[in-house]
Amino acid sequence: MRVLHIAYQQLRRYGKTRVSWAQKLTSGLIKNDHCVQVFSDRDVAAFEAPFGWRDLGCGKANKRLLEMVEAFEPDLVIAGHCDIITNATLQQIKRLQPGVVVAHCNNDPLFVPENVEKIKHRAEVVDAIFVSTGRRELSLFEGDNARLYHMPNPVDPAVETLNNARRTNLDIDLLFCSNSNDFTKRLQMVGSLRDSLADEMNFKTFGSFGESPVWGRDYDRALAETKMGLNLNRQEGHYWYSSARMAQLAGNGILQFTHSGPQFDELLPPESVVYFNDEDDLLKKIRLFHGDDAMRCAWAEQARAFFQQEMNNTLYAQYILEASLLQPFSHDYVWAEDIHLDGTLK
């Protein structure tokens, strides 16, 4: 099948950022033997603009996308986070390529009002929408044109290559990386934990409290030396929502602590991810696993095996393609057991 994937490919970062759910999706589609063409809207806009000023190249980027559609003749178009591409262009794609299916994938949280509006806007013209929040919270988008589906954050065996669950000689006891303070108060809790644990373990907080953020190679190196990580979202409690941090930690065999609010215990196997209710509960559980390395390894191994087997990018990509095209599911996707093929809840 011919798939056109519109998403930011980070071409102008020249390898400095290597963790991307969009790139994992492209890779998964290729692993499933589909012919994939990518279109990086932000990069094309910058390349086509005078002096490289991206905002001046938005119109040209839309025109170039239509040229690609005419040349490539896709069966499926997947539009990710590509705000430069207009709804009018997506509608024109349907006119140029009769029978093409257009899907939208959105990996951002619903607690950001702007993101809710973006999803509603895309729902006016696309056939299917995939959101990284659980299906039961997507009712606010019902009634629009598009079918609604949940999608998880996948691991890619070519990206998440570590297995720290089998290592004990790791320098970083606890890790939290962040680069955003919008819509969140999580650093208050991280700071309190940092003070409480200062004399007990090596707790690295890259991107906060004066520690520089880490990207690309430096992020890989930090993960390679980590036993346990905090999977803290900017806001908690949204059903099955997590940042991509969840897959990055689990896929590398790093034990993670995540809030109980999103109810991931309904999706993930027991004794794989450590759930906490509040700061005191989290502090107690961090100390528990820090003092029992065998238990830390066992839980992290369980999480890694589950993510690598059941939430990998090959399954993830095939699920998005099958749901978009209303094809029978070829696998019992663990994150889709509560939905019908047409996107409605069972």
CSV table of C-alpha atoms in Angstrom, one decimal:
chain,number,residue,atom,x,y,z
A,1,MET,CA,0.0,0.0,0.0
A,2,ARG,CA,1.1,3.5,-0.8
A,3,VAL,CA,1.2,5.8,2.3
A,4,LEU,CA,2.0,9.5,2.4
A,5,HIS,CA,3.0,10.5,6.0
A,6,ILE,CA,2.9,14.3,6.6
A,7,ALA,CA,4.8,15.0,9.8
A,8,TYR,CA,7.8,17.1,11.1
A,9,GLN,CA,10.8,15.0,10.4
A,10,GLN,CA,13.3,17.3,12.2
A,11,LEU,CA,15.6,17.4,9.2
A,12,ARG,CA,17.2,20.7,10.2
A,13,ARG,CA,18.2,19.4,13.6
A,14,TYR,CA,20.8,17.1,11.9
A,15,GLY,CA,20.5,14.2,14.3
A,16,LYS,CA,20.5,16.2,17.6
A,17,THR,CA,17.0,14.9,18.4
A,18,ARG,CA,16.4,11.2,17.7
A,19,VAL,CA,13.2,10.3,19.7
A,20,SER,CA,10.1,10.9,17.6
A,21,TRP,CA,6.8,9.1,17.5
A,22,ALA,CA,6.3,10.3,13.9
A,23,GLN,CA,9.6,8.6,12.8
A,24,LYS,CA,8.6,5.5,14.7
A,25,LEU,CA,5.3,5.4,12.8
A,26,THR,CA,7.1,5.8,9.4
A,27,SER,CA,9.5,3.0,10.4
A,28,GLY,CA,6.7,0.7,11.4
A,29,LEU,CA,4.8,1.3,8.1
A,30,ILE,CA,8.0,0.4,6.2
A,31,LYS,CA,8.5,-2.8,8.4
A,32,ASN,CA,5.0,-3.8,7.4
A,33,ASP,CA,6.0,-3.6,3.7
A,34,HIS,CA,4.1,-0.5,2.8
A,35,CYS,CA,5.6,2.0,0.3
A,36,VAL,CA,6.0,5.2,2.4
A,37,GLN,CA,6.7,8.7,1.3
A,38,VAL,CA,7.3,11.4,4.0
A,39,PHE,CA,6.6,15.1,3.8
A,40,SER,CA,8.0,17.3,6.5
A,41,ASP,CA,5.9,20.4,6.4
A,42,ARG,CA,8.0,22.7,8.6
A,43,ASP,CA,11.2,21.7,6.8
A,44,VAL,CA,9.8,22.2,3.3
A,45,ALA,CA,8.3,25.6,4.3
A,46,ALA,CA,11.8,26.7,5.5
A,47,PHE,CA,13.6,25.3,2.5
A,48,GLU,CA,11.2,27.0,0.1
A,49,ALA,CA,11.0,30.4,1.9
A,50,PRO,CA,13.1,33.4,1.1
A,51,PHE,CA,16.1,33.6,3.5
A,52,GLY,CA,14.8,30.4,5.1
A,53,TRP,CA,12.1,32.2,7.0
A,54,ARG,CA,9.6,29.4,7.5
A,55,ASP,CA,6.5,31.6,7.9
A,56,LEU,CA,7.1,32.9,4.4
A,57,GLY,CA,7.1,29.4,2.9
A,58,CYS,CA,3.8,28.1,4.3
A,59,GLY,CA,1.9,28.6,1.0
A,60,LYS,CA,4.6,27.0,-1.0
A,61,ALA,CA,4.7,24.0,1.3
A,62,ASN,CA,1.0,23.4,0.7
A,63,LYS,CA,1.6,23.5,-3.1
A,64,ARG,CA,4.6,21.2,-2.8
A,65,LEU,CA,2.4,18.7,-0.9
A,66,LEU,CA,-0.2,18.7,-3.6
A,67,GLU,CA,2.6,18.1,-6.2
A,68,MET,CA,3.7,15.1,-4.1
A,69,VAL,CA,0.2,13.7,-4.0
A,70,GLU,CA,-0.1,13.9,-7.8
A,71,ALA,CA,3.3,12.2,-8.2
A,72,PHE,CA,2.9,9.6,-5.5
A,73,GLU,CA,-0.8,8.7,-5.7
A,74,PRO,CA,-1.2,7.5,-2.1
A,75,ASP,CA,-3.9,5.2,-0.9
A,76,LEU,CA,-3.6,6.6,2.6
A,77,VAL,CA,-2.5,10.0,3.9
A,78,ILE,CA,-1.6,10.3,7.5
A,79,ALA,CA,-1.4,13.9,8.7
A,80,GLY,CA,0.4,14.2,12.0
A,81,HIS,CA,1.4,17.5,13.7
A,82,CYS,CA,1.5,19.6,10.6
A,83,ASP,CA,-0.2,22.9,11.3
A,84,ILE,CA,1.3,24.4,8.2
A,85,ILE,CA,-0.9,22.2,6.1
A,86,THR,CA,-4.4,23.6,5.8
A,87,ASN,CA,-7.7,21.8,5.8
A,88,ALA,CA,-8.3,23.2,2.4
A,89,THR,CA,-5.2,21.4,1.2
A,90,LEU,CA,-6.4,18.1,2.7
A,91,GLN,CA,-9.7,18.5,0.9
A,92,GLN,CA,-7.9,19.2,-2.3
A,93,ILE,CA,-5.9,15.9,-1.8
A,94,LYS,CA,-9.2,14.1,-1.7
A,95,ARG,CA,-10.3,15.7,-5.0
A,96,LEU,CA,-7.0,14.9,-6.6
A,97,GLN,CA,-6.9,11.3,-5.5
A,98,PRO,CA,-10.5,9.9,-5.4
A,99,GLY,CA,-10.8,7.1,-2.9
A,100,VAL,CA,-7.8,8.2,-0.7
A,101,VAL,CA,-8.3,8.0,3.0
A,102,VAL,CA,-7.0,10.8,5.2
A,103,ALA,CA,-6.2,10.2,8.9
A,104,HIS,CA,-4.9,12.6,11.5
A,105,CYS,CA,-2.7,11.5,14.4
A,106,ASN,CA,-2.4,13.7,17.4
A,107,ASN,CA,0.1,12.9,20.2
A,108,ASP,CA,-0.5,16.0,22.4
A,109,PRO,CA,-2.6,16.2,25.6
A,110,LEU,CA,-6.2,17.3,25.8
A,111,PHE,CA,-5.5,19.6,28.9
A,112,VAL,CA,-4.0,22.1,26.4
A,113,PRO,CA,-7.1,24.0,25.0
A,114,GLU,CA,-5.3,24.8,21.8
A,115,ASN,CA,-4.8,21.1,21.1
A,116,VAL,CA,-8.5,20.4,21.5
A,117,GLU,CA,-9.3,23.0,19.0
A,118,LYS,CA,-6.7,21.6,16.6
A,119,ILE,CA,-8.3,18.2,16.8
A,120,LYS,CA,-11.8,19.6,16.2
A,121,HIS,CA,-10.5,21.5,13.2
A,122,ARG,CA,-9.0,18.4,11.6
A,123,ALA,CA,-12.1,16.4,12.4
A,124,GLU,CA,-14.0,18.5,9.9
A,125,VAL,CA,-12.1,17.1,6.9
A,126,VAL,CA,-10.4,13.8,7.8
A,127,ASP,CA,-11.8,10.3,7.9
A,128,ALA,CA,-10.2,9.1,11.1
A,129,ILE,CA,-8.4,10.6,14.1
A,130,PHE,CA,-6.0,8.9,16.5
A,131,VAL,CA,-5.3,10.6,19.9
A,132,SER,CA,-2.9,9.5,22.6
A,133,THR,CA,-5.6,9.9,25.3
A,134,GLY,CA,-7.8,6.9,26.0
A,135,ARG,CA,-10.9,6.4,23.9
A,136,ARG,CA,-13.4,7.0,26.7
A,137,GLU,CA,-12.3,10.7,26.9
A,138,LEU,CA,-12.7,11.5,23.2
A,139,SER,CA,-16.5,12.0,23.4
A,140,LEU,CA,-16.0,15.8,23.0
A,141,PHE,CA,-15.1,15.2,19.4
A,142,GLU,CA,-18.0,12.9,18.5
A,143,GLY,CA,-20.5,14.2,16.0
A,144,ASP,CA,-17.8,15.5,13.6
A,145,ASN,CA,-16.9,13.8,10.4
A,146,ALA,CA,-14.1,11.6,11.6
A,147,ARG,CA,-14.0,8.3,13.4
A,148,LEU,CA,-12.1,8.4,16.7
A,149,TYR,CA,-9.4,6.0,18.0
A,150,HIS,CA,-6.9,5.8,20.8
A,151,MET,CA,-3.3,5.3,19.9
A,152,PRO,CA,-0.5,4.5,22.4
A,153,ASN,CA,3.1,5.7,22.5
A,154,PRO,CA,5.1,2.9,20.9
A,155,VAL,CA,8.6,1.5,21.3
A,156,ASP,CA,10.8,0.9,18.4
A,157,PRO,CA,13.3,-2.0,18.9
A,158,ALA,CA,15.7,0.0,16.8
A,159,VAL,CA,15.5,3.0,19.1
A,160,GLU,CA,14.8,1.5,22.5
A,161,THR,CA,17.8,-0.9,22.4
A,162,LEU,CA,18.8,-1.0,26.1
A,163,ASN,CA,17.8,-3.4,28.8
A,164,ASN,CA,18.8,-1.8,32.0
A,165,ALA,CA,16.6,-4.3,33.8
A,166,ARG,CA,19.6,-6.7,33.5
A,167,ARG,CA,22.1,-4.3,34.8
A,168,THR,CA,23.1,-3.3,38.3
A,169,ASN,CA,26.2,-1.1,37.6
A,170,LEU,CA,24.2,2.1,36.7
A,171,ASP,CA,25.3,5.5,37.9
A,172,ILE,CA,21.9,7.3,37.9
A,173,ASP,CA,19.5,6.0,40.5
A,174,LEU,CA,16.5,8.2,39.5
A,175,LEU,CA,16.0,10.3,36.4
A,176,PHE,CA,13.5,13.0,35.4
A,177,CYS,CA,13.9,14.9,32.1
A,178,SER,CA,11.6,17.8,31.1
A,179,ASN,CA,11.6,20.8,28.9
A,180,SER,CA,8.2,22.4,29.5
A,181,ASN,CA,6.7,24.3,32.4
A,182,ASP,CA,3.4,25.2,30.6
A,183,PHE,CA,0.1,23.9,32.2
A,184,THR,CA,2.0,22.1,35.0
A,185,LYS,CA,3.1,22.3,38.6
A,186,ARG,CA,5.0,19.0,38.5
A,187,LEU,CA,8.4,20.6,39.3
A,188,GLN,CA,7.1,21.5,42.8
A,189,MET,CA,6.9,17.8,43.6
A,190,VAL,CA,10.1,17.0,41.8
A,191,GLY,CA,11.9,19.7,43.8
A,192,SER,CA,10.5,18.3,47.1
A,193,LEU,CA,11.6,14.8,46.1
A,194,ARG,CA,15.0,16.1,45.2
A,195,ASP,CA,15.5,17.6,48.6
A,196,SER,CA,14.2,14.5,50.4
A,197,LEU,CA,16.5,12.1,48.4
A,198,ALA,CA,19.6,14.3,48.2
A,199,ASP,CA,21.6,12.2,50.6
A,200,GLU,CA,20.2,8.8,49.5
A,201,MET,CA,20.7,8.5,45.8
A,202,ASN,CA,21.9,10.1,42.5
A,203,PHE,CA,18.8,11.9,41.3
A,204,LYS,CA,19.3,13.7,37.9
A,205,THR,CA,16.8,16.3,36.8
A,206,PHE,CA,18.0,17.3,33.3
A,207,GLY,CA,16.2,20.4,32.1
A,208,SER,CA,15.3,21.7,35.6
A,209,PHE,CA,16.9,23.2,38.7
A,210,GLY,CA,19.9,24.5,36.8
A,211,GLU,CA,20.7,21.2,35.0
A,212,SER,CA,20.9,21.6,31.2
A,213,PRO,CA,18.4,19.6,29.1
A,214,VAL,CA,19.7,16.6,27.2
A,215,TRP,CA,18.8,15.7,23.6
A,216,GLY,CA,19.8,13.1,21.0
A,217,ARG,CA,23.1,11.5,21.9
A,218,ASP,CA,23.2,13.0,25.4
A,219,TYR,CA,19.7,11.8,26.2
A,220,ASP,CA,20.7,8.3,25.0
A,221,ARG,CA,23.7,8.4,27.3
A,222,ALA,CA,21.6,9.5,30.3
A,223,LEU,CA,19.1,6.6,29.7
A,224,ALA,CA,22.0,4.1,29.4
A,225,GLU,CA,23.1,4.9,33.0
A,226,THR,CA,19.6,5.0,34.6
A,227,LYS,CA,17.9,2.5,37.0
A,228,MET,CA,14.6,4.2,37.6
A,229,GLY,CA,12.7,7.1,36.0
A,230,LEU,CA,9.8,9.4,36.8
A,231,ASN,CA,7.1,9.4,34.2
A,232,LEU,CA,5.4,12.6,35.3
A,233,ASN,CA,3.0,14.3,32.9
A,234,ARG,CA,2.4,18.0,33.0
A,235,GLN,CA,-1.1,17.1,34.3
A,236,GLU,CA,-2.3,13.8,35.6
A,237,GLY,CA,-5.6,11.9,35.6
A,238,HIS,CA,-6.4,11.8,31.9
A,239,TYR,CA,-7.4,8.2,30.9
A,240,TRP,CA,-4.5,6.3,29.3
A,241,TYR,CA,-2.6,9.5,28.5
A,242,SER,CA,1.1,9.7,29.0
A,243,SER,CA,3.9,11.5,27.3
A,244,ALA,CA,6.2,9.5,25.1
A,245,ARG,CA,8.5,9.2,28.2
A,246,MET,CA,6.5,6.1,29.2
A,247,ALA,CA,7.6,4.1,26.2
A,248,GLN,CA,11.1,5.4,26.3
A,249,LEU,CA,11.6,4.3,29.9
A,250,ALA,CA,9.8,1.0,29.6
A,251,GLY,CA,11.3,0.0,26.3
A,252,ASN,CA,14.8,0.5,27.7
A,253,GLY,CA,14.2,-1.6,30.8
A,254,ILE,CA,14.1,1.4,33.2
A,255,LEU,CA,11.7,1.1,36.1
A,256,GLN,CA,9.2,3.9,36.0
A,257,PHE,CA,6.9,5.6,38.5
A,258,THR,CA,3.7,7.0,37.1
A,259,HIS,CA,0.6,8.4,38.6
A,260,SER,CA,-2.4,6.1,39.2
A,261,GLY,CA,-4.9,8.6,37.8
A,262,PRO,CA,-4.6,7.6,34.1
A,263,GLN,CA,-5.5,4.0,35.1
A,264,PHE,CA,-2.7,2.3,33.1
A,265,ASP,CA,-3.2,-0.6,35.4
A,266,GLU,CA,-6.1,-1.5,33.1
A,267,LEU,CA,-3.8,-1.7,30.2
A,268,LEU,CA,-0.4,-2.8,31.4
A,269,PRO,CA,0.4,-6.1,33.2
A,270,PRO,CA,0.8,-6.2,37.0
A,271,GLU,CA,4.3,-5.7,38.5
A,272,SER,CA,5.6,-3.8,35.6
A,273,VAL,CA,5.0,-0.1,36.3
A,274,VAL,CA,4.9,1.4,39.8
A,275,TYR,CA,1.8,3.5,40.4
A,276,PHE,CA,1.6,6.3,43.0
A,277,ASN,CA,-1.2,8.4,44.4
A,278,ASP,CA,0.6,11.4,45.9
A,279,GLU,CA,4.0,12.7,46.8
A,280,ASP,CA,4.3,10.7,50.0
A,281,ASP,CA,3.3,7.5,48.3
A,282,LEU,CA,5.8,8.1,45.5
A,283,LEU,CA,8.6,8.9,47.9
A,284,LYS,CA,7.9,5.7,49.9
A,285,LYS,CA,7.9,3.6,46.7
A,286,ILE,CA,11.1,5.2,45.3
A,287,ARG,CA,12.9,4.2,48.5
A,288,LEU,CA,11.4,0.7,48.4
A,289,PHE,CA,12.7,-0.1,44.9
A,290,HIS,CA,16.0,1.7,45.5
A,291,GLY,CA,16.6,-0.7,48.4
A,292,ASP,CA,15.6,-3.8,46.5
A,293,ASP,CA,17.4,-4.0,43.2
A,294,ALA,CA,16.2,-7.5,42.4
A,295,MET,CA,12.6,-6.3,42.6
A,296,ARG,CA,13.5,-3.2,40.5
A,297,CYS,CA,15.0,-5.5,37.8
A,298,ALA,CA,12.0,-7.9,37.8
A,299,TRP,CA,9.4,-5.1,37.4
A,300,ALA,CA,11.4,-3.3,34.7
A,301,GLU,CA,12.0,-6.5,32.8
A,302,GLN,CA,8.2,-7.2,32.8
A,303,ALA,CA,7.4,-3.7,31.5
A,304,ARG,CA,10.1,-3.9,28.8
A,305,ALA,CA,8.9,-7.3,27.5
A,306,PHE,CA,5.3,-6.1,27.3
A,307,PHE,CA,6.1,-2.9,25.5
A,308,GLN,CA,8.5,-4.6,23.1
A,309,GLN,CA,6.1,-7.3,22.3
A,310,GLU,CA,2.7,-5.7,22.4
A,311,MET,CA,3.2,-2.0,22.0
A,312,ASN,CA,5.9,-1.8,19.3
A,313,ASN,CA,5.9,0.4,16.3
A,314,THR,CA,5.2,-2.4,13.8
A,315,LEU,CA,1.9,-3.2,15.5
A,316,TYR,CA,1.2,0.5,16.1
A,317,ALA,CA,1.6,1.4,12.4
A,318,GLN,CA,-0.5,-1.6,11.2
A,319,TYR,CA,-3.3,-0.7,13.7
A,320,ILE,CA,-3.4,2.9,12.4
A,321,LEU,CA,-3.5,1.7,8.8
A,322,GLU,CA,-6.2,-1.0,9.4
A,323,ALA,CA,-8.4,1.3,11.5
A,324,SER,CA,-8.1,4.2,9.0
A,325,LEU,CA,-9.1,1.9,6.1
A,326,LEU,CA,-11.8,0.0,8.2
A,327,GLN,CA,-9.9,-3.3,7.6
A,328,PRO,CA,-10.4,-6.2,10.1
A,329,PHE,CA,-7.7,-6.0,12.8
A,330,SER,CA,-4.9,-8.5,12.1
A,331,HIS,CA,-3.9,-8.5,15.8
A,332,ASP,CA,-5.5,-8.3,19.2
A,333,TYR,CA,-4.2,-4.8,19.9
A,334,VAL,CA,-4.2,-4.5,23.7
A,335,TRP,CA,-5.0,-0.8,23.6
A,336,ALA,CA,-8.0,-1.3,21.3
A,337,GLU,CA,-9.9,-4.1,23.2
A,338,ASP,CA,-12.6,-1.6,24.2
A,339,ILE,CA,-13.4,-0.2,20.7
A,340,HIS,CA,-15.1,-1.5,17.6
A,341,LEU,CA,-13.4,-1.2,14.3
A,342,ASP,CA,-15.5,1.9,13.5
A,343,GLY,CA,-14.1,3.7,16.5
A,344,THR,CA,-17.1,3.4,18.8
A,345,LEU,CA,-16.8,2.0,22.3
A,346,LYS,CA,-17.9,-1.6,23.0
